[in-house]
Amino acid sequence: MKAFSKAFIAIVLAAVPAMAAGAAENPAPANPSLLSVFRQFGGKPGLVAVVDDLMVNLMADPRTRPFFEDADRDHIKAELVDQFCVILGGPCTYTGKDMQESHAKLGIRESNFNALVEDLQRAMDKHRIPFRAQNKLLEKLAPMHREIVTRP
């Protein structure tokens, strides 16, 4: 993983408590100003490719595999694509559960969350998503941290 990426994650996660109040109301609102970032991901087909590789990475990673082994991975991938698309101002609709409801009983630790972020970064790198575009998506996902990590 890139050293700057780890530093970025640390900075964003440090800011999460300050963002928590807004995160609970609307954890990842659509942001039309990020439409250019959506395009850098290759639009919805690009997001599908990234999320497909993300799931491969999650299943290969012993830190995250237990959370996805018995899950409907195709459904999760479709929801992630729509969620990322909406976050980046794309023409999609996210109809999935909120983050707190969908992760409440999973017992996700900080280390599991960080592993997922690393796996996402590897998928984005594979698809040559520009580093700044990667960071824009991660910045929008970071407020969800407090609703996903449920175990110390």
mmCIF file of C-alpha atoms in Angstrom:
data_model
loop_
_atom_site.group_PDB
_atom_site.id
_atom_site.type_symbol
_atom_site.label_atom_id
_atom_site.label_comp_id
_atom_site.label_asym_id
_atom_site.label_seq_id
_atom_site.Cartn_x
_atom_site.Cartn_y
_atom_site.Cartn_z
ATOM 1 C CA MET A 1 0.000 0.000 0.000
ATOM 2 C CA LYS A 2 1.181 3.515 -0.674
ATOM 3 C CA ALA A 3 2.556 5.347 2.350
ATOM 4 C CA PHE A 4 0.508 8.427 1.495
ATOM 5 C CA SER A 5 -2.646 6.327 1.389
ATOM 6 C CA LYS A 6 -2.073 5.057 4.931
ATOM 7 C CA ALA A 7 -1.495 8.613 6.098
ATOM 8 C CA PHE A 8 -4.653 9.713 4.302
ATOM 9 C CA ILE A 9 -6.674 6.951 5.970
ATOM 10 C CA ALA A 10 -5.294 7.912 9.372
ATOM 11 C CA ILE A 11 -6.204 11.576 8.837
ATOM 12 C CA VAL A 12 -9.683 10.785 7.590
ATOM 13 C CA LEU A 13 -10.368 8.314 10.391
ATOM 14 C CA ALA A 14 -9.157 10.844 12.943
ATOM 15 C CA ALA A 15 -11.722 13.280 11.573
ATOM 16 C CA VAL A 16 -14.573 10.767 11.730
ATOM 17 C CA PRO A 17 -15.719 11.584 15.302
ATOM 18 C CA ALA A 18 -16.205 15.205 14.302
ATOM 19 C CA MET A 19 -18.276 14.117 11.315
ATOM 20 C CA ALA A 20 -20.327 11.509 13.165
ATOM 21 C CA ALA A 21 -23.386 13.655 13.807
ATOM 22 C CA GLY A 22 -23.843 14.390 10.111
ATOM 23 C CA ALA A 23 -22.906 10.846 9.166
ATOM 24 C CA ALA A 24 -25.840 9.367 11.026
ATOM 25 C CA GLU A 25 -28.313 11.559 9.153
ATOM 26 C CA ASN A 26 -26.898 11.079 5.656
ATOM 27 C CA PRO A 27 -23.685 9.060 5.610
ATOM 28 C CA ALA A 28 -22.782 9.551 1.957
ATOM 29 C CA PRO A 29 -24.862 12.110 0.148
ATOM 30 C CA ALA A 30 -24.653 12.379 -3.607
ATOM 31 C CA ASN A 31 -22.237 15.029 -4.655
ATOM 32 C CA PRO A 32 -22.771 16.355 -8.199
ATOM 33 C CA SER A 33 -19.460 18.219 -7.993
ATOM 34 C CA LEU A 34 -17.771 14.790 -8.037
ATOM 35 C CA LEU A 35 -19.188 13.870 -11.440
ATOM 36 C CA SER A 36 -15.710 14.265 -12.958
ATOM 37 C CA VAL A 37 -14.435 11.729 -10.418
ATOM 38 C CA PHE A 38 -17.284 9.395 -11.432
ATOM 39 C CA ARG A 39 -16.020 9.704 -15.001
ATOM 40 C CA GLN A 40 -12.431 8.977 -13.887
ATOM 41 C CA PHE A 41 -13.733 5.697 -12.494
ATOM 42 C CA GLY A 42 -15.119 4.915 -15.946
ATOM 43 C CA GLY A 43 -18.738 5.594 -15.063
ATOM 44 C CA LYS A 44 -20.923 2.764 -13.860
ATOM 45 C CA PRO A 45 -19.120 0.083 -15.955
ATOM 46 C CA GLY A 46 -15.836 1.164 -14.362
ATOM 47 C CA LEU A 47 -17.346 0.953 -10.893
ATOM 48 C CA VAL A 48 -18.635 -2.546 -11.668
ATOM 49 C CA ALA A 49 -15.116 -3.621 -12.662
ATOM 50 C CA VAL A 50 -13.563 -2.089 -9.531
ATOM 51 C CA VAL A 51 -16.175 -3.660 -7.242
ATOM 52 C CA ASP A 52 -15.781 -7.053 -8.937
ATOM 53 C CA ASP A 53 -12.063 -6.931 -8.145
ATOM 54 C CA LEU A 54 -12.767 -5.591 -4.673
ATOM 55 C CA MET A 55 -14.837 -8.704 -3.938
ATOM 56 C CA VAL A 56 -12.031 -10.939 -5.253
ATOM 57 C CA ASN A 57 -9.643 -9.120 -2.910
ATOM 58 C CA LEU A 58 -12.034 -9.365 0.041
ATOM 59 C CA MET A 59 -12.404 -13.106 -0.453
ATOM 60 C CA ALA A 60 -8.622 -13.573 -0.730
ATOM 61 C CA ASP A 61 -7.960 -11.496 2.396
ATOM 62 C CA PRO A 62 -8.207 -13.545 5.626
ATOM 63 C CA ARG A 63 -9.113 -10.354 7.521
ATOM 64 C CA THR A 64 -12.275 -9.819 5.475
ATOM 65 C CA ARG A 65 -13.221 -13.205 3.978
ATOM 66 C CA PRO A 66 -15.276 -14.356 7.020
ATOM 67 C CA PHE A 67 -17.696 -11.445 6.508
ATOM 68 C CA PHE A 68 -18.413 -12.401 2.884
ATOM 69 C CA GLU A 69 -18.154 -16.211 2.726
ATOM 70 C CA ASP A 70 -21.818 -16.894 3.449
ATOM 71 C CA ALA A 71 -23.162 -13.619 2.084
ATOM 72 C CA ASP A 72 -24.925 -12.913 -1.201
ATOM 73 C CA ARG A 73 -21.834 -11.447 -2.836
ATOM 74 C CA ASP A 74 -23.595 -10.551 -6.095
ATOM 75 C CA HIS A 75 -26.150 -8.529 -4.142
ATOM 76 C CA ILE A 76 -23.407 -6.824 -2.109
ATOM 77 C CA LYS A 77 -21.490 -5.942 -5.263
ATOM 78 C CA ALA A 78 -24.590 -4.449 -6.899
ATOM 79 C CA GLU A 79 -25.344 -2.378 -3.788
ATOM 80 C CA LEU A 80 -21.734 -1.155 -3.550
ATOM 81 C CA VAL A 81 -21.728 -0.120 -7.214
ATOM 82 C CA ASP A 82 -24.934 1.868 -6.743
ATOM 83 C CA GLN A 83 -23.723 3.374 -3.488
ATOM 84 C CA PHE A 84 -20.375 4.456 -4.982
ATOM 85 C CA CYS A 85 -22.177 5.751 -8.080
ATOM 86 C CA VAL A 86 -24.537 7.900 -6.002
ATOM 87 C CA ILE A 87 -21.701 9.179 -3.812
ATOM 88 C CA LEU A 88 -19.798 10.268 -6.909
ATOM 89 C CA GLY A 89 -22.790 12.082 -8.408
ATOM 90 C CA GLY A 90 -23.539 9.445 -11.026
ATOM 91 C CA PRO A 91 -26.996 8.613 -12.406
ATOM 92 C CA CYS A 92 -27.780 5.789 -9.985
ATOM 93 C CA THR A 93 -30.096 5.132 -7.079
ATOM 94 C CA TYR A 94 -28.987 3.404 -3.892
ATOM 95 C CA THR A 95 -31.842 1.436 -2.356
ATOM 96 C CA GLY A 96 -29.871 -0.662 0.127
ATOM 97 C CA LYS A 97 -29.990 -0.578 3.891
ATOM 98 C CA ASP A 98 -28.228 2.135 5.838
ATOM 99 C CA MET A 99 -24.745 1.267 7.035
ATOM 100 C CA GLN A 100 -25.651 0.907 10.701
ATOM 101 C CA GLU A 101 -28.477 -1.529 10.025
ATOM 102 C CA SER A 102 -26.522 -3.671 7.573
ATOM 103 C CA HIS A 103 -23.394 -3.959 9.756
ATOM 104 C CA ALA A 104 -24.824 -3.969 13.301
ATOM 105 C CA LYS A 105 -24.547 -7.700 13.971
ATOM 106 C CA LEU A 106 -21.296 -8.398 12.113
ATOM 107 C CA GLY A 107 -18.819 -7.494 14.854
ATOM 108 C CA ILE A 108 -16.537 -5.554 12.545
ATOM 109 C CA ARG A 109 -13.314 -4.319 14.100
ATOM 110 C CA GLU A 110 -11.161 -1.355 13.098
ATOM 111 C CA SER A 111 -8.637 -3.798 11.592
ATOM 112 C CA ASN A 112 -11.356 -5.356 9.394
ATOM 113 C CA PHE A 113 -12.476 -1.938 8.215
ATOM 114 C CA ASN A 114 -8.898 -0.928 7.391
ATOM 115 C CA ALA A 115 -8.390 -4.203 5.517
ATOM 116 C CA LEU A 116 -11.431 -3.461 3.369
ATOM 117 C CA VAL A 117 -10.043 -0.024 2.564
ATOM 118 C CA GLU A 118 -6.714 -1.590 1.563
ATOM 119 C CA ASP A 119 -8.529 -4.141 -0.617
ATOM 120 C CA LEU A 120 -10.522 -1.339 -2.250
ATOM 121 C CA GLN A 121 -7.335 0.597 -2.938
ATOM 122 C CA ARG A 122 -5.762 -2.454 -4.591
ATOM 123 C CA ALA A 123 -8.826 -2.813 -6.819
ATOM 124 C CA MET A 124 -8.712 0.874 -7.756
ATOM 125 C CA ASP A 125 -4.974 0.664 -8.455
ATOM 126 C CA LYS A 126 -5.527 -2.355 -10.719
ATOM 127 C CA HIS A 127 -7.935 -0.261 -12.781
ATOM 128 C CA ARG A 128 -5.553 2.703 -12.810
ATOM 129 C CA ILE A 129 -7.988 5.009 -11.054
ATOM 130 C CA PRO A 130 -6.096 8.270 -10.490
ATOM 131 C CA PHE A 131 -4.851 8.604 -6.927
ATOM 132 C CA ARG A 132 -6.750 11.850 -6.335
ATOM 133 C CA ALA A 133 -9.986 10.232 -7.539
ATOM 134 C CA GLN A 134 -9.385 7.319 -5.170
ATOM 135 C CA ASN A 135 -8.951 9.724 -2.285
ATOM 136 C CA LYS A 136 -12.154 11.588 -3.204
ATOM 137 C CA LEU A 137 -14.140 8.350 -2.946
ATOM 138 C CA LEU A 138 -12.413 7.338 0.295
ATOM 139 C CA GLU A 139 -13.100 10.786 1.732
ATOM 140 C CA LYS A 140 -16.823 10.347 1.063
ATOM 141 C CA LEU A 141 -16.855 6.814 2.487
ATOM 142 C CA ALA A 142 -14.941 7.693 5.664
ATOM 143 C CA PRO A 143 -17.936 9.056 7.625
ATOM 144 C CA MET A 144 -19.511 5.603 7.419
ATOM 145 C CA HIS A 145 -16.731 4.269 9.641
ATOM 146 C CA ARG A 146 -18.661 4.915 12.853
ATOM 147 C CA GLU A 147 -21.658 2.972 11.589
ATOM 148 C CA ILE A 148 -19.645 0.011 10.260
ATOM 149 C CA VAL A 149 -17.121 -0.632 13.034
ATOM 150 C CA THR A 150 -19.201 -2.202 15.796
ATOM 151 C CA ARG A 151 -16.594 -3.976 17.901
ATOM 152 C CA PRO A 152 -13.532 -2.591 19.702
#
